[in-house]
Short mmCIF file of C-alpha atoms in Angstrom, two decimals:
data_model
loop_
_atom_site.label_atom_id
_atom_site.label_comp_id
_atom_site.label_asym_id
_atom_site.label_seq_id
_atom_site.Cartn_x
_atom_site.Cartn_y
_atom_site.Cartn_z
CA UNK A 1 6.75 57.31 30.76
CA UNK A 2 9.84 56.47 29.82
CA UNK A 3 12.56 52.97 30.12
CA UNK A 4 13.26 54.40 33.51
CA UNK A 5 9.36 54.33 34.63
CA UNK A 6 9.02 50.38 33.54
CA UNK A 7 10.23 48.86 36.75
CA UNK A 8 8.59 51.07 38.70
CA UNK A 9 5.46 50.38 36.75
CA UNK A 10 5.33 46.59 36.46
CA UNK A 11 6.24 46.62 40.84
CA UNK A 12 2.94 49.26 40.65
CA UNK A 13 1.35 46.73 38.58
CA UNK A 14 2.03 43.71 41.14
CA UNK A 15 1.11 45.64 44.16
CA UNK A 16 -2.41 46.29 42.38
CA UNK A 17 -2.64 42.36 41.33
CA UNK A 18 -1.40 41.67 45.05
CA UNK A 19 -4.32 43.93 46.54
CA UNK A 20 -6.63 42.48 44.57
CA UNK A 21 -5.95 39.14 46.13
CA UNK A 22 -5.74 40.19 49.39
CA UNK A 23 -8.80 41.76 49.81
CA UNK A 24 -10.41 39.43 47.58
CA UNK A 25 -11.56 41.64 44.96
CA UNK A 26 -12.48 40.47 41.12
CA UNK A 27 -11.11 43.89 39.54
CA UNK A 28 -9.58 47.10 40.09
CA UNK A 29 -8.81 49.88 37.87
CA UNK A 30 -6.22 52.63 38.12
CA UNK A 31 -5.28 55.97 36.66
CA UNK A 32 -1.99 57.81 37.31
CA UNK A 33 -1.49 61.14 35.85
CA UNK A 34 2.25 61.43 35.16
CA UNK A 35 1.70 65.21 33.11
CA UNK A 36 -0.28 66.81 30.72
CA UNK A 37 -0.10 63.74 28.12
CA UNK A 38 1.17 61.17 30.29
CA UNK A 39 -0.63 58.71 31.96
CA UNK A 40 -0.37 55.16 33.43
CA UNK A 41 -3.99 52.87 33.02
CA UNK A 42 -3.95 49.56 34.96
CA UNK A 43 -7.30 47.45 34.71
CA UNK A 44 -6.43 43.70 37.26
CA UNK A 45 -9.49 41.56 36.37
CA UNK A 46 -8.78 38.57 38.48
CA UNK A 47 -11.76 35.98 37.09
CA UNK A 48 -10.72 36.65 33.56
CA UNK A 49 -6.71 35.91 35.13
CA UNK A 50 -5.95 39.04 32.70
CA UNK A 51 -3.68 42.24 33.38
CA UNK A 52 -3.94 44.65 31.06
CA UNK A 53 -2.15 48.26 30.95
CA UNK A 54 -2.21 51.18 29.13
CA UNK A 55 0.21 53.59 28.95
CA UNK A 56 -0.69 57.05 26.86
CA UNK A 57 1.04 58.10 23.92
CA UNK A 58 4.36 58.66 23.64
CA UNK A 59 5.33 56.35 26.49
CA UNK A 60 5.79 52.43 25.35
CA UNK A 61 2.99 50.08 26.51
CA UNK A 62 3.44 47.89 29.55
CA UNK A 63 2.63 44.30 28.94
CA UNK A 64 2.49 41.84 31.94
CA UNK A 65 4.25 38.84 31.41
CA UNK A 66 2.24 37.26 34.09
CA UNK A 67 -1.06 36.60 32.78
CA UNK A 68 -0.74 34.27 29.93
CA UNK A 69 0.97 31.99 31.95
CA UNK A 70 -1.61 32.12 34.59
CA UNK A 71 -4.21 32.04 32.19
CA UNK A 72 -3.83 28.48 31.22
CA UNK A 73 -3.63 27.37 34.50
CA UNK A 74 -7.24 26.28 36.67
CA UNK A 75 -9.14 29.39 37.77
CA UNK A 76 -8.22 28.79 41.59
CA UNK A 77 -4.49 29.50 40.53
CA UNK A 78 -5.58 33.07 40.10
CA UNK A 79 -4.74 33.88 43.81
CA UNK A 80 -0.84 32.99 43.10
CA UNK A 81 -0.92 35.43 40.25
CA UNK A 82 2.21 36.89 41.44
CA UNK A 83 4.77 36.71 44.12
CA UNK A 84 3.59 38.23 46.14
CA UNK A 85 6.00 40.22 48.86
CA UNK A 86 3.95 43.35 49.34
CA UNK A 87 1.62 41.03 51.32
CA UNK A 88 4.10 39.42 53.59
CA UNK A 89 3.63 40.62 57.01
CA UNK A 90 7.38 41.14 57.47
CA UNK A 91 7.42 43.70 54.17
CA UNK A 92 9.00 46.87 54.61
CA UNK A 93 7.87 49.19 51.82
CA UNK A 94 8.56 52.49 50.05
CA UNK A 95 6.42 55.73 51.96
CA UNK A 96 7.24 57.25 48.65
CA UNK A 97 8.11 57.97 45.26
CA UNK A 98 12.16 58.07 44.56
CA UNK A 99 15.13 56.22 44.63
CA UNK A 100 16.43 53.85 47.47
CA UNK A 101 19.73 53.26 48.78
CA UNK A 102 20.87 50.09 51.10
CA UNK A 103 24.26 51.62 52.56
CA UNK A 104 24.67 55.60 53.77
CA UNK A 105 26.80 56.32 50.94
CA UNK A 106 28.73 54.27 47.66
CA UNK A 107 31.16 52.08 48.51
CA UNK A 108 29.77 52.08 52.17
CA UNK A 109 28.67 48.96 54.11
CA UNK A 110 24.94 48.38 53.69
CA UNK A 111 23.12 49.07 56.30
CA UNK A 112 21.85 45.53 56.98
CA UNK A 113 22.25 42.74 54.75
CA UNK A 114 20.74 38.88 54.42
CA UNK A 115 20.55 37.38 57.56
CA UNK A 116 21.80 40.30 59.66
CA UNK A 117 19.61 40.78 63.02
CA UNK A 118 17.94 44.44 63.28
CA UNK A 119 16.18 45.98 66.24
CA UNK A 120 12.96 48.04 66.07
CA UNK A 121 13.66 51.70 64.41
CA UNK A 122 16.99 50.72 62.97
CA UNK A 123 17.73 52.28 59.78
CA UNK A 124 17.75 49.43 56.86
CA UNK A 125 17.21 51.75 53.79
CA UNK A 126 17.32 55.11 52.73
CA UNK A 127 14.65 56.69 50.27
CA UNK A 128 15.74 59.76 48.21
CA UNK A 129 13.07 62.31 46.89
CA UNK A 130 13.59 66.25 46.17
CA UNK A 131 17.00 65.79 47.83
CA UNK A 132 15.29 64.52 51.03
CA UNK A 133 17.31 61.39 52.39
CA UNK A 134 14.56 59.69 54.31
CA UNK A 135 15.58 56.87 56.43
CA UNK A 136 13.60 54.04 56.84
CA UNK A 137 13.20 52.37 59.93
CA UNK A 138 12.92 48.55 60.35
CA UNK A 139 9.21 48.25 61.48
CA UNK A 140 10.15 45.46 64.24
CA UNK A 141 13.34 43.40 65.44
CA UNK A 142 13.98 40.43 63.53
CA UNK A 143 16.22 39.13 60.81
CA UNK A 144 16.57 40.01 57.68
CA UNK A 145 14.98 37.73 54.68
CA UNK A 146 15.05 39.28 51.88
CA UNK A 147 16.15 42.18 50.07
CA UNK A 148 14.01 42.92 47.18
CA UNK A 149 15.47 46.11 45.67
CA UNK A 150 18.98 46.71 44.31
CA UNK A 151 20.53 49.88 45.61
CA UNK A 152 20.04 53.04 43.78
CA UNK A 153 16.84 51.60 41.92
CA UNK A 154 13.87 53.82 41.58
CA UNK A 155 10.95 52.45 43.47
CA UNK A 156 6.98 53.90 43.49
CA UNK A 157 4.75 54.12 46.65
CA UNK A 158 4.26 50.75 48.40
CA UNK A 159 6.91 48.84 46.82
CA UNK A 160 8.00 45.88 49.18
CA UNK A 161 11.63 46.80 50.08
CA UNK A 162 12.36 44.19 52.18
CA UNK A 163 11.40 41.16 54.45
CA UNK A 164 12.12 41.24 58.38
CA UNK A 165 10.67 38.74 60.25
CA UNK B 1 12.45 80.57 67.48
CA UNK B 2 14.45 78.72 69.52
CA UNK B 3 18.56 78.68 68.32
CA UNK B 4 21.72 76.99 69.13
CA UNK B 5 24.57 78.02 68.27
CA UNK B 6 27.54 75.80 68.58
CA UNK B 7 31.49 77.04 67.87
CA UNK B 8 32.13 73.37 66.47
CA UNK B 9 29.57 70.74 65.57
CA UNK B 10 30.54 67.30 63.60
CA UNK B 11 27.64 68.06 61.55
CA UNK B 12 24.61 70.57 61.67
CA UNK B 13 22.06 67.47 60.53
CA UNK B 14 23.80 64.92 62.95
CA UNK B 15 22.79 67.52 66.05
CA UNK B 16 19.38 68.06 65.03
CA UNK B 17 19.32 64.11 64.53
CA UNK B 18 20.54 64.03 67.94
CA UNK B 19 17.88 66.55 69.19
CA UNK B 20 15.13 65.63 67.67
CA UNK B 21 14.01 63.75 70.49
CA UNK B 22 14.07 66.38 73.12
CA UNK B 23 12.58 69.45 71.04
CA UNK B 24 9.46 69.61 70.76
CA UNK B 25 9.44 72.52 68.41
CA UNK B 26 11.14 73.86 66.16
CA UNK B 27 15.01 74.89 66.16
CA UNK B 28 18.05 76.30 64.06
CA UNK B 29 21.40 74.51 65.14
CA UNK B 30 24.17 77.07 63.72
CA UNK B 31 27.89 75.58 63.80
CA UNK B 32 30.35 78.12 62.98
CA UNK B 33 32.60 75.09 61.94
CA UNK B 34 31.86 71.57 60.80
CA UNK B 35 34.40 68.49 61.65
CA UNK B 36 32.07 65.77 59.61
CA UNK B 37 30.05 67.72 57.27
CA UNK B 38 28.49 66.29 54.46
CA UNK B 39 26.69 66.51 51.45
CA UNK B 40 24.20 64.75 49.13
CA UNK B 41 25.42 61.07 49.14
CA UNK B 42 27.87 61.47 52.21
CA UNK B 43 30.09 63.08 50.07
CA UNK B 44 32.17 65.86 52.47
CA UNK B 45 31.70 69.08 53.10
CA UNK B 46 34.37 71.19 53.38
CA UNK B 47 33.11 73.39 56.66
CA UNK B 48 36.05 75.83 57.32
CA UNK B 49 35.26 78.68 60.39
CA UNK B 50 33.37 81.94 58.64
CA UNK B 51 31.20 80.18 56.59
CA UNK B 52 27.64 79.07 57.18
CA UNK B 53 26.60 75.68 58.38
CA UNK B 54 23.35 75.47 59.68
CA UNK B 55 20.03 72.65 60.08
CA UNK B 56 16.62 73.61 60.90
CA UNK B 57 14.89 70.80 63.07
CA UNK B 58 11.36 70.67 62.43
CA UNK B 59 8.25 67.67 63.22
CA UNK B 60 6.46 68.06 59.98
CA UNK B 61 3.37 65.88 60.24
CA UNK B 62 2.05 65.29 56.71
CA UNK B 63 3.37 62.25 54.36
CA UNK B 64 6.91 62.13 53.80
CA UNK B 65 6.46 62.97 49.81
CA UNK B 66 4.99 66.10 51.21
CA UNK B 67 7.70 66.87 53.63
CA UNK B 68 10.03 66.16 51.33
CA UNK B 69 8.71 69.62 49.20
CA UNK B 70 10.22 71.43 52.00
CA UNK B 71 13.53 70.97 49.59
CA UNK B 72 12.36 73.52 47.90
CA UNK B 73 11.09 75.65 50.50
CA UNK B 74 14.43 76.05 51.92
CA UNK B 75 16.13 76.50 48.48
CA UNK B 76 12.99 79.69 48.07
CA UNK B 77 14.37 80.75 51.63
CA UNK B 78 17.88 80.81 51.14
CA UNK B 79 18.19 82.79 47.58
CA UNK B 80 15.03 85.45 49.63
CA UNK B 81 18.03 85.51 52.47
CA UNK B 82 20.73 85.96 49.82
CA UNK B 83 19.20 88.55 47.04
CA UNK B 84 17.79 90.23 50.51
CA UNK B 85 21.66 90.94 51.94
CA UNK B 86 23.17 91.48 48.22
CA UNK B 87 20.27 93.60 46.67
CA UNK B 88 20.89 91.46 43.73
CA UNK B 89 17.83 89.31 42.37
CA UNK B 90 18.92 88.49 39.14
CA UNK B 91 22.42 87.03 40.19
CA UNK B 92 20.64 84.36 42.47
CA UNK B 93 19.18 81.18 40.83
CA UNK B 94 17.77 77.70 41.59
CA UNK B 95 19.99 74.36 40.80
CA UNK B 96 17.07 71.19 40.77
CA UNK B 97 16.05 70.72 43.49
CA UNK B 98 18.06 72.80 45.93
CA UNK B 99 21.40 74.63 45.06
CA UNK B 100 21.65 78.04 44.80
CA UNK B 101 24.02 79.10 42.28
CA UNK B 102 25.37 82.76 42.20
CA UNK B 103 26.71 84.00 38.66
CA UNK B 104 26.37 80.27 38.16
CA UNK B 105 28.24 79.03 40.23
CA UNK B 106 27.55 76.36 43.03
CA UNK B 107 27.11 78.78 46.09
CA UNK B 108 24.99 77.02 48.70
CA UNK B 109 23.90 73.27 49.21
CA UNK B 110 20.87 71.86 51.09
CA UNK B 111 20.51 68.17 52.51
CA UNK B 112 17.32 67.18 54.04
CA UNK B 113 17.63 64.03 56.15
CA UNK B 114 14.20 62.45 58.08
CA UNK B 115 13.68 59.60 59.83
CA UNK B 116 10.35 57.65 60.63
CA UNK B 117 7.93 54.92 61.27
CA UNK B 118 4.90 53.74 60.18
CA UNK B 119 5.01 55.90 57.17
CA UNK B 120 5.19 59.02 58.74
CA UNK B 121 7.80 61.49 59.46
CA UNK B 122 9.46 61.77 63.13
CA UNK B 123 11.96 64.80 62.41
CA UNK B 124 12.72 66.51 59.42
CA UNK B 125 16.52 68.23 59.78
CA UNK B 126 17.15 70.60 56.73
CA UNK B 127 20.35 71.25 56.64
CA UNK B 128 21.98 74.25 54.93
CA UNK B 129 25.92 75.09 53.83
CA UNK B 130 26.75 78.62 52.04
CA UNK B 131 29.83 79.69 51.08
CA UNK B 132 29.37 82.78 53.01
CA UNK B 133 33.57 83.72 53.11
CA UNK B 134 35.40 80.60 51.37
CA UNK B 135 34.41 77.95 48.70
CA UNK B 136 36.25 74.69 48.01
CA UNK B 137 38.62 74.62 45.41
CA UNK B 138 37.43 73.48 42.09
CA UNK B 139 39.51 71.37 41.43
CA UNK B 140 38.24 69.06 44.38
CA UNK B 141 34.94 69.09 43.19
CA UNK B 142 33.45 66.04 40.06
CA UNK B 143 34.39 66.72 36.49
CA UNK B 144 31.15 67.94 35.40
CA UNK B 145 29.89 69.74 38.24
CA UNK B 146 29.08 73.65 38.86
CA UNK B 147 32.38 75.36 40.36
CA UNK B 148 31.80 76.51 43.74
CA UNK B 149 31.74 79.96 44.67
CA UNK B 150 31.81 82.41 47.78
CA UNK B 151 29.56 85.32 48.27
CA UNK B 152 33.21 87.54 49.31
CA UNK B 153 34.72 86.18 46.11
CA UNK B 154 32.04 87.31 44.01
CA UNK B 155 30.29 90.16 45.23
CA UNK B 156 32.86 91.07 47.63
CA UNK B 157 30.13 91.24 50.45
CA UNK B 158 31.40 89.35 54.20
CA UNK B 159 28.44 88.15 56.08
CA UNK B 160 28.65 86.46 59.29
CA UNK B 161 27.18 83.51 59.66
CA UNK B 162 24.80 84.33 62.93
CA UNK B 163 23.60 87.96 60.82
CA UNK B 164 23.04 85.45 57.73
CA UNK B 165 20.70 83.32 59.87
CA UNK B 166 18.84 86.83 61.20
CA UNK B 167 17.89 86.70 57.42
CA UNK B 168 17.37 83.48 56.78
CA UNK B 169 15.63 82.01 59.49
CA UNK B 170 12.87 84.73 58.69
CA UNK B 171 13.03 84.10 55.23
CA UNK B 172 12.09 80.23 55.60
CA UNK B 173 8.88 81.07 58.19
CA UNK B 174 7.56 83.18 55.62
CA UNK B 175 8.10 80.13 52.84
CA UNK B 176 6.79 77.50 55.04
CA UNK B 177 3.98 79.68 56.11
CA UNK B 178 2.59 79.78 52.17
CA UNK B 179 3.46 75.63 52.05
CA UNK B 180 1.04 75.29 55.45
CA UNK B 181 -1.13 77.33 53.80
CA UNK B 182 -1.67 77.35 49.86
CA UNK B 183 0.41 73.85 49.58
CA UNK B 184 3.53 73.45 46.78
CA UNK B 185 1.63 75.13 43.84
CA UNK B 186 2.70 78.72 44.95
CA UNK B 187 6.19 77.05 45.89
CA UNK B 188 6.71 75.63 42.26
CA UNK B 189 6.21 79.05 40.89
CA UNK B 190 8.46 80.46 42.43
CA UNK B 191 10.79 78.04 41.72
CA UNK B 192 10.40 77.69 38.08
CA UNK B 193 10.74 81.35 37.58
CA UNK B 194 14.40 81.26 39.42
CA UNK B 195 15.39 78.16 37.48
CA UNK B 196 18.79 77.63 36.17
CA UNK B 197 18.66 75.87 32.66
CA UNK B 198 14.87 75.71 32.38
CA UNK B 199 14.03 74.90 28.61
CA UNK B 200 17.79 73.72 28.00
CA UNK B 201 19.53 70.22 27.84
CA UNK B 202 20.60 68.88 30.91
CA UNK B 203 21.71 65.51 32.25
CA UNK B 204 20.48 63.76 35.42
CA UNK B 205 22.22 61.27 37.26
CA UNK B 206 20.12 58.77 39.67
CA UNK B 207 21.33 55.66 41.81
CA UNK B 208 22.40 53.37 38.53
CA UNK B 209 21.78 55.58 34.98
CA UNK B 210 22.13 59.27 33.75
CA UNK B 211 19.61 60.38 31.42
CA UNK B 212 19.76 63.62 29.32
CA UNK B 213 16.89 65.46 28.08
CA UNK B 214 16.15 69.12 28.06
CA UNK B 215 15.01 70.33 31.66
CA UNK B 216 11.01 70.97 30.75
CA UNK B 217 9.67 71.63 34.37
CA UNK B 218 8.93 70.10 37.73
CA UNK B 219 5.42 68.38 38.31
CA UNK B 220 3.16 68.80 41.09
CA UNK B 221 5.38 66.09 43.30
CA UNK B 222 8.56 68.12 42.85
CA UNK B 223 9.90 65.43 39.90
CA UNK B 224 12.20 67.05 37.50
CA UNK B 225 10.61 66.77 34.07
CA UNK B 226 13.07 65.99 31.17
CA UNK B 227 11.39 65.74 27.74
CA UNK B 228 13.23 63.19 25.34
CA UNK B 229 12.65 61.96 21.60
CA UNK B 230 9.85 59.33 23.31
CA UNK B 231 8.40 60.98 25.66
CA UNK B 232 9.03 62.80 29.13
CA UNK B 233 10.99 61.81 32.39
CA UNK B 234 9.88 62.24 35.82
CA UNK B 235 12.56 62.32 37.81
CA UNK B 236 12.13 62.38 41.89
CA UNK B 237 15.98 61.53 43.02
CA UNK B 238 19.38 62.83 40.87
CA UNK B 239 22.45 65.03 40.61
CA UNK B 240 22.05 67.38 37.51
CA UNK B 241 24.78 68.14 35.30
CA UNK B 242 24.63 71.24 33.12
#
């Protein structure tokens, strides 16, 4: 994929490190069939502390800055891999594939922001796929966290959104 | 199937929003005038009495990427309504993911809006606007974009907008019928062979970028494909450019 897929990929890439973790697995491997030549690979190995990607020709290959890093440090350290927000049980994240909005339209007031108080259902986000505005809910009351997305950024299935708590 | 028809509605999508909770099946919500309608992005709507303004409310139950193919369901349903009335297939095509363009110009516009928890989808309001009598003057529309046209300005054909939704209503049971049934596959083919500027360069716009690449096809999730000098584009969310 292309410049445009990256982002999405390396938040793809964390969620899979961040699953691994949380269910306490030692490696999980991934294929995502983008077309006919296009492909994303993603092997998490978490004794070996390596990530490693690859991305069929003629899409540029993914390297995860992460690892290296980690790999120096004691093999415990593993478990802190990445940040990991996906996980928190506050996270709002994406039911899909597109591109997310925080306010109804440009220019508009977000629809929450840090620190603003939301009730149950409240719309926080919006999600845009095949001209489909779908509007996320927040998942409980609570106040607002974090924001983890900037508005109009693409985001894949399962990326954390957002932190209410 | 149940209808409402309304002589003036803020907007077609904000009533079904509004009814979603009370019908349990689905509806059509016709307004033969719109104070607040609105497009992709909030942008307005120019809803003038005589042309046609209506949202279908439905409770889709499947995942919301697959409710979200419904786009081009309605998009299928609206140029069957259209070449139906005109007798004119070849003067009707399909704008990614769900204008209709007539002699290529920007005819019709569809906004989906959904709402849900958990991951699933509560209501799905599809919301359709055709220049059935008038279209907004060009010059109010975004450098760039497709003029806007009126079926009475081009064909010189005046439809009502309750007679346009005895054909259209119709038209989308028979399209979401095959969706229930065969899934998008048959949907994609029919869309692909109406496509507007398949095989040619076009430019997308999403939330921050534009990208330009020539308009290859759309994959199985509804993404327009661009293929570029590197490789191709999946796109899920954009205004296209021509």
């Amino acid at each position: 994929m292309s410049k445009q897929s990256t982002d999405a990929d390396v938040a793809f890439i964390q969620a899979l490190a961040e699953l691994l973790n949380k269910n306490d697995l030692t490696e999980l491997s991934v294929k995502r069939e983008y077309g006919e030549d296009d492909s994303l690979e993603v092997r998490v190995v978490k004794q070996a502390n390596i990530v490693t990607t690859a991305v069929a020709a003629p899409a540029p290959v993914i390297h995860h800055a992460a690892p290296t890093a980690v790999a120096a440090a004691p093999a415990p350290a593993a478990a802190a891999l990445v940040e990991d927000p996906a996980q928190h049980p506050g996270a709002v994240t994406s039911p899909m594939v597109g591109t997310v909005y925080l306010a109804a339209e440009p220019g508009a007031t977000p629809f929450v922001s840090i620190g603003a108080t939301v009730s149950e259902g409240q719309t926080v986000l919006i999600i845009e796929a095949m001209k489909t505005m779908n509007h996320i809910p927040a998942p409980r009351a609570g106040t607002v966290k974090r924001i983890l997305i900037e508005d109009g950024s693409p985001v894949e299935y399962g990326a954390p959104l957002m932190i209410i708590e | 199937m149940a209808r409402r028809v309304l002589p003036s509605v803020d907007s077609t999508n904000a009533e079904a929003a509004r009814l979603a909770a009370e019908m349990a099946g689905p509806c059509w919500v016709l307004g033969l005038e719109q104070t607040g309608g609105r497009g992709r992005r909030g942008r307005p709507w120019v809803s003038p009495k005589g042309n046609f303004y209506a949202t279908l409310l439905m409770h889709p139950t499947e995942a919301p990427d697959v409710v979200a193919l419904r786009s081009f369901a309605a998009a299928l349903a609206l140029r069957d309504a259209l070449v139906g009335i005109t007798g004119l297939p070849d003067a009707f095509q399909l704008k990614w993911p769900n204008d209709v363009l007539l002699n290529g110009g920007k005819l019709a516009g569809i906004l989906l809006e959904s709402a849900g928890q958990g991951g699933r989808v509560g209501h799905l309001a599809i919301g359709i606007g055709v220049n059935l009598i008038s279209a907004p003057d060009p010059a109010t529309v975004e450098p760039g974009a497709v003029a806007p046209v009126s079926l009475l300005s081009e064909i010189g054909l005046r439809v009502t907008p309750e007679a346009f939704l005895d054909r259209l209503a119709p038209a989308y049971a028979r399209r979401e019928a095959v969706f229930v049934r065969d899934g998008f596959a048959p949907l994609r083919e029919a869309w692909l062979a109406h496509a507007a500027r398949l095989g040619e360069p076009i430019r997308a716009r999403t939330g921050t970028r534009t990208d330009e690449g020539v308009f290859e096809t759309i994959d199985a999730s509804g993404a327009l494909v661009l293929r570029q000098p590197d490789g191709r584009l999946a796109i899920p969310a954009a205004e296209v450019f021509f």
